[in-house]
Amino acid sequence: MIGDVNVVGLYVRDQDEALDFYVGKLGFQLHTDVRNGDYRWLTVQASGQAAFQLGLFRPGPPVHDADTARTLQQMVAKGAMPPLVLAVNDCHAAYQELKARGVEFTQEPMERYGAVDAGFRDPSGNGWKMIEARGR
């Protein structure tokens, strides 16, 4: 009955800033960028994941009123949203490459729980974990 998950959305404070970060620094590819009045549907994809999109959405009308949008932006900025996870083949190498591209990490690569992981946040405050499983 239910097929694949197609889009997962993140709240961002500025869609142009988010697009620059996800495409320019993380290496995602632009999938969709369309507008309907003030509303902008903006999605990116990780290379090799044609069926999955990451939505970069700004809280606000027509989905949220001004107070709700402000609260959501504050929650994201504080890092209060659940982290997202990227799978990588070599966490240390990915860390060095992304750091050279200007990604600011909150945690350097470390071994724990049978894997190597590192953490960073996007310009809006969304937290990411980059995990290399053993045997990859």
XYZ file of N, CA, C and O in Angstrom:
544
model
N 0.815 -1.194 0.000
C 0.000 0.000 0.000
C 0.862 1.263 0.000
O 0.679 2.125 -0.829
N 1.783 1.378 0.947
C 2.643 2.561 1.001
C 3.927 2.250 0.266
O 4.539 1.202 0.474
N 4.344 3.181 -0.585
C 5.595 3.017 -1.326
C 6.756 3.598 -0.544
O 6.770 3.586 0.690
N 7.698 4.145 -1.255
C 8.892 4.725 -0.644
C 8.596 6.087 -0.029
O 7.694 6.791 -0.458
N 9.406 6.466 0.962
C 9.388 7.841 1.459
C 10.078 8.674 0.386
O 11.189 8.358 -0.039
N 9.424 9.723 -0.067
C 9.929 10.501 -1.190
C 10.599 11.800 -0.761
O 11.643 12.162 -1.278
N 9.988 12.519 0.186
C 10.530 13.806 0.639
C 10.474 13.876 2.161
O 9.455 13.546 2.755
N 11.574 14.280 2.757
C 11.616 14.612 4.178
C 12.036 16.072 4.244
O 12.994 16.482 3.581
N 11.315 16.859 5.027
C 11.576 18.284 5.068
C 12.321 18.746 6.295
O 12.192 18.177 7.374
N 13.104 19.792 6.105
C 13.796 20.512 7.174
C 13.307 21.945 7.166
O 13.063 22.514 6.098
N 13.199 22.537 8.332
C 12.909 23.958 8.395
C 14.230 24.710 8.349
O 15.187 24.369 9.057
N 14.293 25.714 7.507
C 15.488 26.536 7.368
C 15.096 28.003 7.498
O 13.957 28.381 7.202
N 16.037 28.833 7.937
C 15.710 30.257 8.119
C 15.750 31.011 6.798
O 15.056 32.002 6.617
N 16.594 30.561 5.864
C 16.754 31.233 4.582
C 17.003 30.154 3.526
O 17.995 29.432 3.608
N 16.113 30.055 2.552
C 16.220 28.980 1.573
C 17.429 29.137 0.650
O 18.038 28.145 0.279
N 17.795 30.361 0.292
C 18.974 30.548 -0.552
C 20.241 30.139 0.194
O 21.127 29.492 -0.372
N 20.330 30.517 1.459
C 21.472 30.136 2.293
C 21.532 28.616 2.437
O 22.606 28.009 2.333
N 20.383 27.985 2.648
C 20.326 26.526 2.784
C 20.728 25.846 1.479
O 21.483 24.868 1.484
N 20.250 26.364 0.356
C 20.600 25.783 -0.938
C 22.105 25.863 -1.167
O 22.736 24.887 -1.595
N 22.703 26.991 -0.853
C 24.150 27.150 -0.998
C 24.899 26.142 -0.122
O 25.877 25.535 -0.552
N 24.432 25.938 1.105
C 25.094 25.003 2.015
C 24.962 23.561 1.521
O 25.959 22.842 1.417
N 23.735 23.146 1.229
C 23.517 21.741 0.867
C 24.102 21.377 -0.490
O 24.621 20.271 -0.666
N 24.078 22.303 -1.442
C 24.659 22.034 -2.759
C 26.148 22.377 -2.771
O 26.977 21.556 -3.162
N 26.484 23.580 -2.329
C 27.860 24.053 -2.408
C 28.827 23.409 -1.452
O 29.997 23.206 -1.782
N 28.360 23.071 -0.251
C 29.274 22.514 0.749
C 29.117 21.010 0.938
O 30.102 20.300 1.090
N 27.879 20.522 0.946
C 27.683 19.090 1.169
C 27.668 18.286 -0.128
O 27.802 17.066 -0.099
N 27.482 18.954 -1.251
C 27.518 18.251 -2.528
C 26.196 17.637 -2.970
O 26.169 16.809 -3.876
N 25.087 18.044 -2.346
C 23.782 17.591 -2.810
C 23.513 18.236 -4.169
O 24.197 19.176 -4.567
N 22.493 17.740 -4.862
C 22.102 18.303 -6.156
C 20.712 18.911 -6.036
O 19.840 18.340 -5.374
N 20.495 20.038 -6.700
C 19.177 20.653 -6.729
C 18.215 19.722 -7.464
O 18.528 19.235 -8.540
N 17.053 19.475 -6.871
C 16.021 18.672 -7.540
C 14.885 19.566 -8.019
O 14.574 19.613 -9.195
N 14.243 20.298 -7.112
C 13.085 21.113 -7.462
C 13.175 22.478 -6.786
O 13.492 22.560 -5.603
N 12.884 23.510 -7.543
C 12.841 24.869 -7.002
C 11.711 25.593 -7.722
O 11.893 26.114 -8.824
N 10.524 25.583 -7.112
C 9.355 26.236 -7.713
C 8.680 27.122 -6.672
O 8.777 26.879 -5.478
N 7.982 28.124 -7.163
C 7.299 29.070 -6.273
C 5.822 29.138 -6.617
O 5.427 28.967 -7.760
N 5.056 29.432 -5.574
C 3.636 29.721 -5.715
C 3.384 30.924 -4.822
O 3.203 30.766 -3.610
N 3.461 32.110 -5.397
C 3.399 33.318 -4.581
C 4.646 33.405 -3.713
O 5.760 33.247 -4.191
N 4.447 33.584 -2.408
C 5.579 33.654 -1.472
C 6.083 32.281 -1.058
O 7.140 32.166 -0.438
N 5.322 31.226 -1.373
C 5.716 29.873 -0.965
C 6.706 29.304 -1.973
O 6.526 29.411 -3.192
N 7.751 28.686 -1.462
C 8.787 28.093 -2.308
C 8.987 26.634 -1.929
O 9.276 26.314 -0.787
N 8.828 25.753 -2.912
C 9.080 24.315 -2.737
C 10.487 24.071 -3.257
O 10.756 24.156 -4.458
N 11.416 23.794 -2.339
C 12.836 23.650 -2.664
C 13.324 22.309 -2.134
O 13.247 22.060 -0.926
N 13.792 21.438 -3.029
C 14.315 20.145 -2.597
C 15.666 19.877 -3.239
O 15.957 20.335 -4.345
N 16.483 19.110 -2.513
C 17.794 18.668 -2.991
C 17.881 17.164 -2.820
O 17.075 16.559 -2.105
N 18.866 16.583 -3.486
C 19.073 15.138 -3.389
C 20.544 14.833 -3.173
O 21.410 15.519 -3.718
N 20.786 13.780 -2.408
C 22.139 13.244 -2.290
C 22.419 12.448 -3.563
O 21.521 11.820 -4.128
N 23.636 12.490 -4.008
C 24.021 11.752 -5.200
C 23.706 10.270 -5.031
O 23.975 9.682 -3.990
N 23.098 9.677 -6.026
C 22.798 8.252 -5.975
C 21.487 7.902 -5.298
O 21.164 6.733 -5.145
N 20.717 8.879 -4.864
C 19.427 8.618 -4.225
C 18.316 9.298 -5.015
O 17.687 10.243 -4.559
N 18.047 8.796 -6.195
C 17.100 9.426 -7.109
C 15.672 9.464 -6.571
O 14.890 10.309 -6.960
N 15.317 8.556 -5.695
C 13.936 8.492 -5.211
C 13.715 9.280 -3.922
O 12.596 9.352 -3.442
N 14.756 9.888 -3.376
C 14.626 10.580 -2.090
C 15.047 12.030 -2.221
O 16.099 12.328 -2.779
N 14.229 12.936 -1.676
C 14.536 14.356 -1.689
C 14.520 14.910 -0.261
O 13.720 14.477 0.563
N 15.387 15.867 -0.023
C 15.414 16.599 1.234
C 14.809 17.969 0.958
O 15.329 18.737 0.138
N 13.683 18.263 1.603
C 13.013 19.538 1.408
C 13.604 20.596 2.321
O 13.810 20.350 3.514
N 13.887 21.751 1.775
C 14.425 22.881 2.534
C 13.325 23.941 2.593
O 13.164 24.740 1.677
N 12.540 23.904 3.656
C 11.330 24.707 3.740
C 11.441 25.786 4.809
O 11.953 25.547 5.902
N 10.920 26.957 4.481
C 10.907 28.062 5.431
C 9.548 28.089 6.125
O 8.514 28.127 5.454
N 9.542 28.047 7.456
C 8.258 28.121 8.152
C 7.539 29.423 7.825
O 8.172 30.483 7.785
N 6.253 29.327 7.587
C 5.473 30.527 7.305
C 4.233 30.188 6.503
O 3.908 29.014 6.307
N 3.544 31.214 6.035
C 2.318 31.001 5.279
C 2.600 30.199 4.005
O 3.695 30.310 3.468
N 1.721 29.420 3.519
C 0.352 29.222 3.983
C 0.225 28.143 5.059
O -0.867 27.892 5.554
N 1.337 27.529 5.446
C 1.286 26.420 6.403
C 1.239 26.909 7.850
O 0.523 26.339 8.671
N 2.007 27.957 8.175
C 2.123 28.426 9.563
C 1.776 29.898 9.681
O 2.120 30.694 8.805
N 1.177 30.259 10.810
C 0.980 31.679 11.097
C 2.315 32.255 11.583
O 3.278 31.526 11.817
N 2.384 33.563 11.735
C 3.642 34.239 12.074
C 4.222 33.763 13.408
O 5.433 33.543 13.522
N 3.392 33.580 14.434
C 3.893 33.131 15.741
C 4.461 31.719 15.665
O 5.520 31.434 16.230
N 3.768 30.834 14.964
C 4.249 29.453 14.825
C 5.550 29.422 14.034
O 6.495 28.710 14.407
N 5.623 30.198 12.955
C 6.845 30.252 12.149
C 8.028 30.726 12.990
O 9.116 30.151 12.929
N 7.808 31.759 13.799
C 8.873 32.294 14.660
C 9.328 31.233 15.668
O 10.513 31.033 15.893
N 8.384 30.538 16.277
C 8.713 29.487 17.244
C 9.512 28.366 16.580
O 10.515 27.896 17.138
N 9.095 27.934 15.407
C 9.816 26.876 14.695
C 11.240 27.308 14.361
O 12.195 26.546 14.553
N 11.408 28.529 13.884
C 12.750 29.010 13.563
C 13.631 29.077 14.809
O 14.820 28.743 14.756
N 13.066 29.469 15.938
C 13.827 29.519 17.184
C 14.232 28.121 17.634
O 15.358 27.911 18.103
N 13.338 27.151 17.486
C 13.643 25.775 17.885
C 14.769 25.194 17.027
O 15.672 24.540 17.532
N 14.707 25.439 15.729
C 15.757 24.955 14.833
C 17.085 25.610 15.198
O 18.112 24.930 15.310
N 17.085 26.924 15.389
C 18.316 27.654 15.703
C 18.980 27.149 16.978
O 20.200 27.164 17.102
N 18.180 26.676 17.927
C 18.716 26.146 19.180
C 19.216 24.713 19.046
O 19.740 24.151 20.003
N 19.024 24.110 17.888
C 19.440 22.722 17.703
C 18.497 21.742 18.368
O 18.886 20.632 18.715
N 17.235 22.129 18.538
C 16.276 21.306 19.268
C 15.591 20.247 18.406
O 14.901 19.386 18.938
N 15.779 20.304 17.103
C 15.140 19.325 16.229
C 15.982 18.048 16.223
O 17.181 18.080 16.468
N 15.370 16.901 15.926
C 16.136 15.648 15.900
C 17.232 15.699 14.835
O 17.027 16.303 13.771
N 18.371 15.067 15.106
C 19.449 15.090 14.114
C 19.111 14.207 12.913
O 18.349 13.252 13.021
N 19.719 14.544 11.803
C 19.638 13.729 10.600
C 20.949 12.981 10.478
O 21.957 13.378 11.055
N 20.962 11.908 9.708
C 22.145 11.059 9.638
C 22.560 10.831 8.193
O 21.733 10.476 7.354
N 23.837 11.031 7.930
C 24.441 10.707 6.644
C 25.314 9.475 6.816
O 26.096 9.398 7.775
N 25.219 8.536 5.907
C 26.111 7.371 5.906
C 27.305 7.700 5.019
O 27.132 8.198 3.899
N 28.501 7.456 5.529
C 29.725 7.719 4.759
C 30.620 6.495 4.794
O 30.566 5.687 5.719
N 31.464 6.363 3.770
C 32.396 5.242 3.714
C 33.582 5.446 4.641
O 34.102 4.491 5.201
N 34.029 6.693 4.782
C 35.201 7.006 5.602
C 34.926 8.324 6.316
O 35.013 9.401 5.710
N 34.580 8.256 7.579
C 34.181 9.440 8.334
C 35.328 10.443 8.447
O 35.113 11.644 8.319
N 36.539 9.966 8.674
C 37.680 10.879 8.806
C 37.924 11.634 7.509
O 38.149 12.849 7.524
N 37.868 10.946 6.366
C 38.082 11.592 5.065
C 36.949 12.566 4.753
O 37.194 13.683 4.270
N 35.706 12.173 5.017
C 34.564 13.054 4.767
C 34.656 14.294 5.649
O 34.361 15.411 5.202
N 35.073 14.118 6.886
C 35.248 15.238 7.811
C 36.267 16.236 7.248
O 36.008 17.439 7.211
N 37.407 15.739 6.798
C 38.449 16.622 6.262
C 37.955 17.362 5.016
O 38.182 18.565 4.869
N 37.259 16.647 4.131
C 36.764 17.259 2.900
C 35.712 18.333 3.188
O 35.770 19.441 2.648
N 34.753 18.010 4.055
C 33.697 18.977 4.358
C 34.222 20.163 5.157
O 33.797 21.300 4.950
N 35.147 19.911 6.044
C 35.755 21.005 6.815
C 36.484 21.959 5.868
O 36.392 23.180 6.019
N 37.170 21.411 4.864
C 37.861 22.242 3.875
C 36.870 23.070 3.052
O 37.215 24.159 2.576
N 35.642 22.587 2.905
C 34.605 23.326 2.166
C 33.897 24.355 3.044
O 33.005 25.055 2.583
N 34.258 24.414 4.335
C 33.686 25.415 5.220
C 32.582 24.928 6.138
O 31.944 25.736 6.818
N 32.345 23.614 6.202
C 31.348 23.081 7.126
C 31.921 23.172 8.536
O 33.062 22.752 8.778
N 31.155 23.743 9.455
C 31.601 23.878 10.840
C 31.081 22.703 11.655
O 29.869 22.510 11.783
N 31.988 21.922 12.191
C 31.631 20.716 12.932
C 31.449 21.008 14.414
O 32.154 21.830 14.999
N 30.513 20.308 15.011
C 30.275 20.380 16.442
C 30.962 19.231 17.159
O 31.098 19.257 18.378
N 31.376 18.230 16.387
C 32.073 17.067 16.947
C 32.993 16.482 15.893
O 32.575 16.178 14.781
N 34.259 16.352 16.235
C 35.217 15.696 15.344
C 34.920 14.204 15.306
O 34.250 13.673 16.199
N 35.431 13.490 14.287
C 35.197 12.042 14.222
C 35.695 11.337 15.484
O 36.775 11.639 16.000
N 34.850 10.443 15.986
C 35.237 9.653 17.147
C 34.612 8.263 17.040
O 33.550 8.100 16.446
N 35.293 7.294 17.611
C 34.777 5.926 17.609
C 33.909 5.711 18.826
O 34.287 6.055 19.943
N 32.718 5.163 18.576
C 31.827 4.779 19.667
C 30.693 3.935 19.085
O 30.336 4.081 17.927
N 30.166 3.103 19.909
C 29.046 2.238 19.547
C 29.320 1.404 18.291
O 28.424 1.135 17.502
N 30.564 1.054 18.072
C 30.899 0.219 16.926
C 30.998 0.958 15.609
O 31.000 0.338 14.552
N 31.069 2.272 15.646
C 31.155 3.058 14.425
C 31.994 4.309 14.685
O 32.323 4.615 15.820
N 32.327 5.017 13.616
C 32.980 6.321 13.722
C 31.938 7.348 13.302
O 31.277 7.178 12.272
N 31.776 8.407 14.096
C 30.819 9.435 13.716
C 31.357 10.827 14.016
O 32.263 10.996 14.819
N 30.792 11.812 13.335
C 31.116 13.221 13.535
C 29.806 13.996 13.447
O 28.820 13.496 12.907
N 29.790 15.208 13.984
C 28.565 16.008 13.972
C 28.796 17.414 13.454
O 29.857 17.992 13.652
N 27.790 17.947 12.773
C 27.822 19.323 12.318
C 26.400 19.865 12.280
O 25.435 19.120 12.434
N 26.283 21.172 12.108
C 24.974 21.820 11.985
C 24.952 22.634 10.704
O 25.983 23.165 10.288
N 23.768 22.731 10.109
C 23.629 23.579 8.928
C 23.488 25.032 9.388
O 23.399 25.303 10.594
N 23.474 26.006 8.478
C 23.402 27.412 8.892
C 22.140 27.769 9.683
O 22.145 28.754 10.427
N 21.076 26.975 9.560
C 19.849 27.242 10.310
C 19.872 26.642 11.698
O 19.070 26.996 12.548
N 20.772 25.681 11.945
C 20.870 25.027 13.246
C 20.496 23.561 13.241
O 20.596 22.894 14.276
N 20.059 23.019 12.094
C 19.724 21.599 12.021
C 20.966 20.746 12.246
O 22.000 20.973 11.615
N 20.858 19.789 13.158
C 21.983 18.937 13.490
C 22.085 17.736 12.567
O 21.077 17.146 12.178
N 23.304 17.392 12.224
C 23.592 16.237 11.375
C 24.638 15.351 12.047
O 25.553 15.854 12.691
N 24.498 14.063 11.882
C 25.510 13.092 12.257
C 25.995 12.444 10.968
O 25.207 12.137 10.077
N 27.262 12.238 10.879
C 27.892 11.564 9.753
C 28.463 10.280 10.335
O 29.316 10.338 11.224
N 27.964 9.140 9.881
C 28.340 7.868 10.520
C 28.971 6.914 9.503
O 28.418 6.676 8.438
N 30.099 6.371 9.918
C 30.775 5.313 9.159
C 30.647 4.029 9.979
O 31.203 3.927 11.079
N 29.910 3.101 9.457
C 29.781 1.817 10.161
C 31.024 0.982 9.932
O 31.675 1.094 8.897
N 31.350 0.165 10.894
C 32.488 -0.737 10.728
C 32.221 -1.659 9.553
O 31.098 -2.056 9.302
N 33.284 -1.968 8.837
C 33.155 -2.873 7.706
C 32.717 -2.184 6.423
O 32.541 -2.843 5.415
N 32.560 -0.878 6.442
C 32.180 -0.170 5.209
C 33.378 0.028 4.337
O 34.461 0.163 4.730
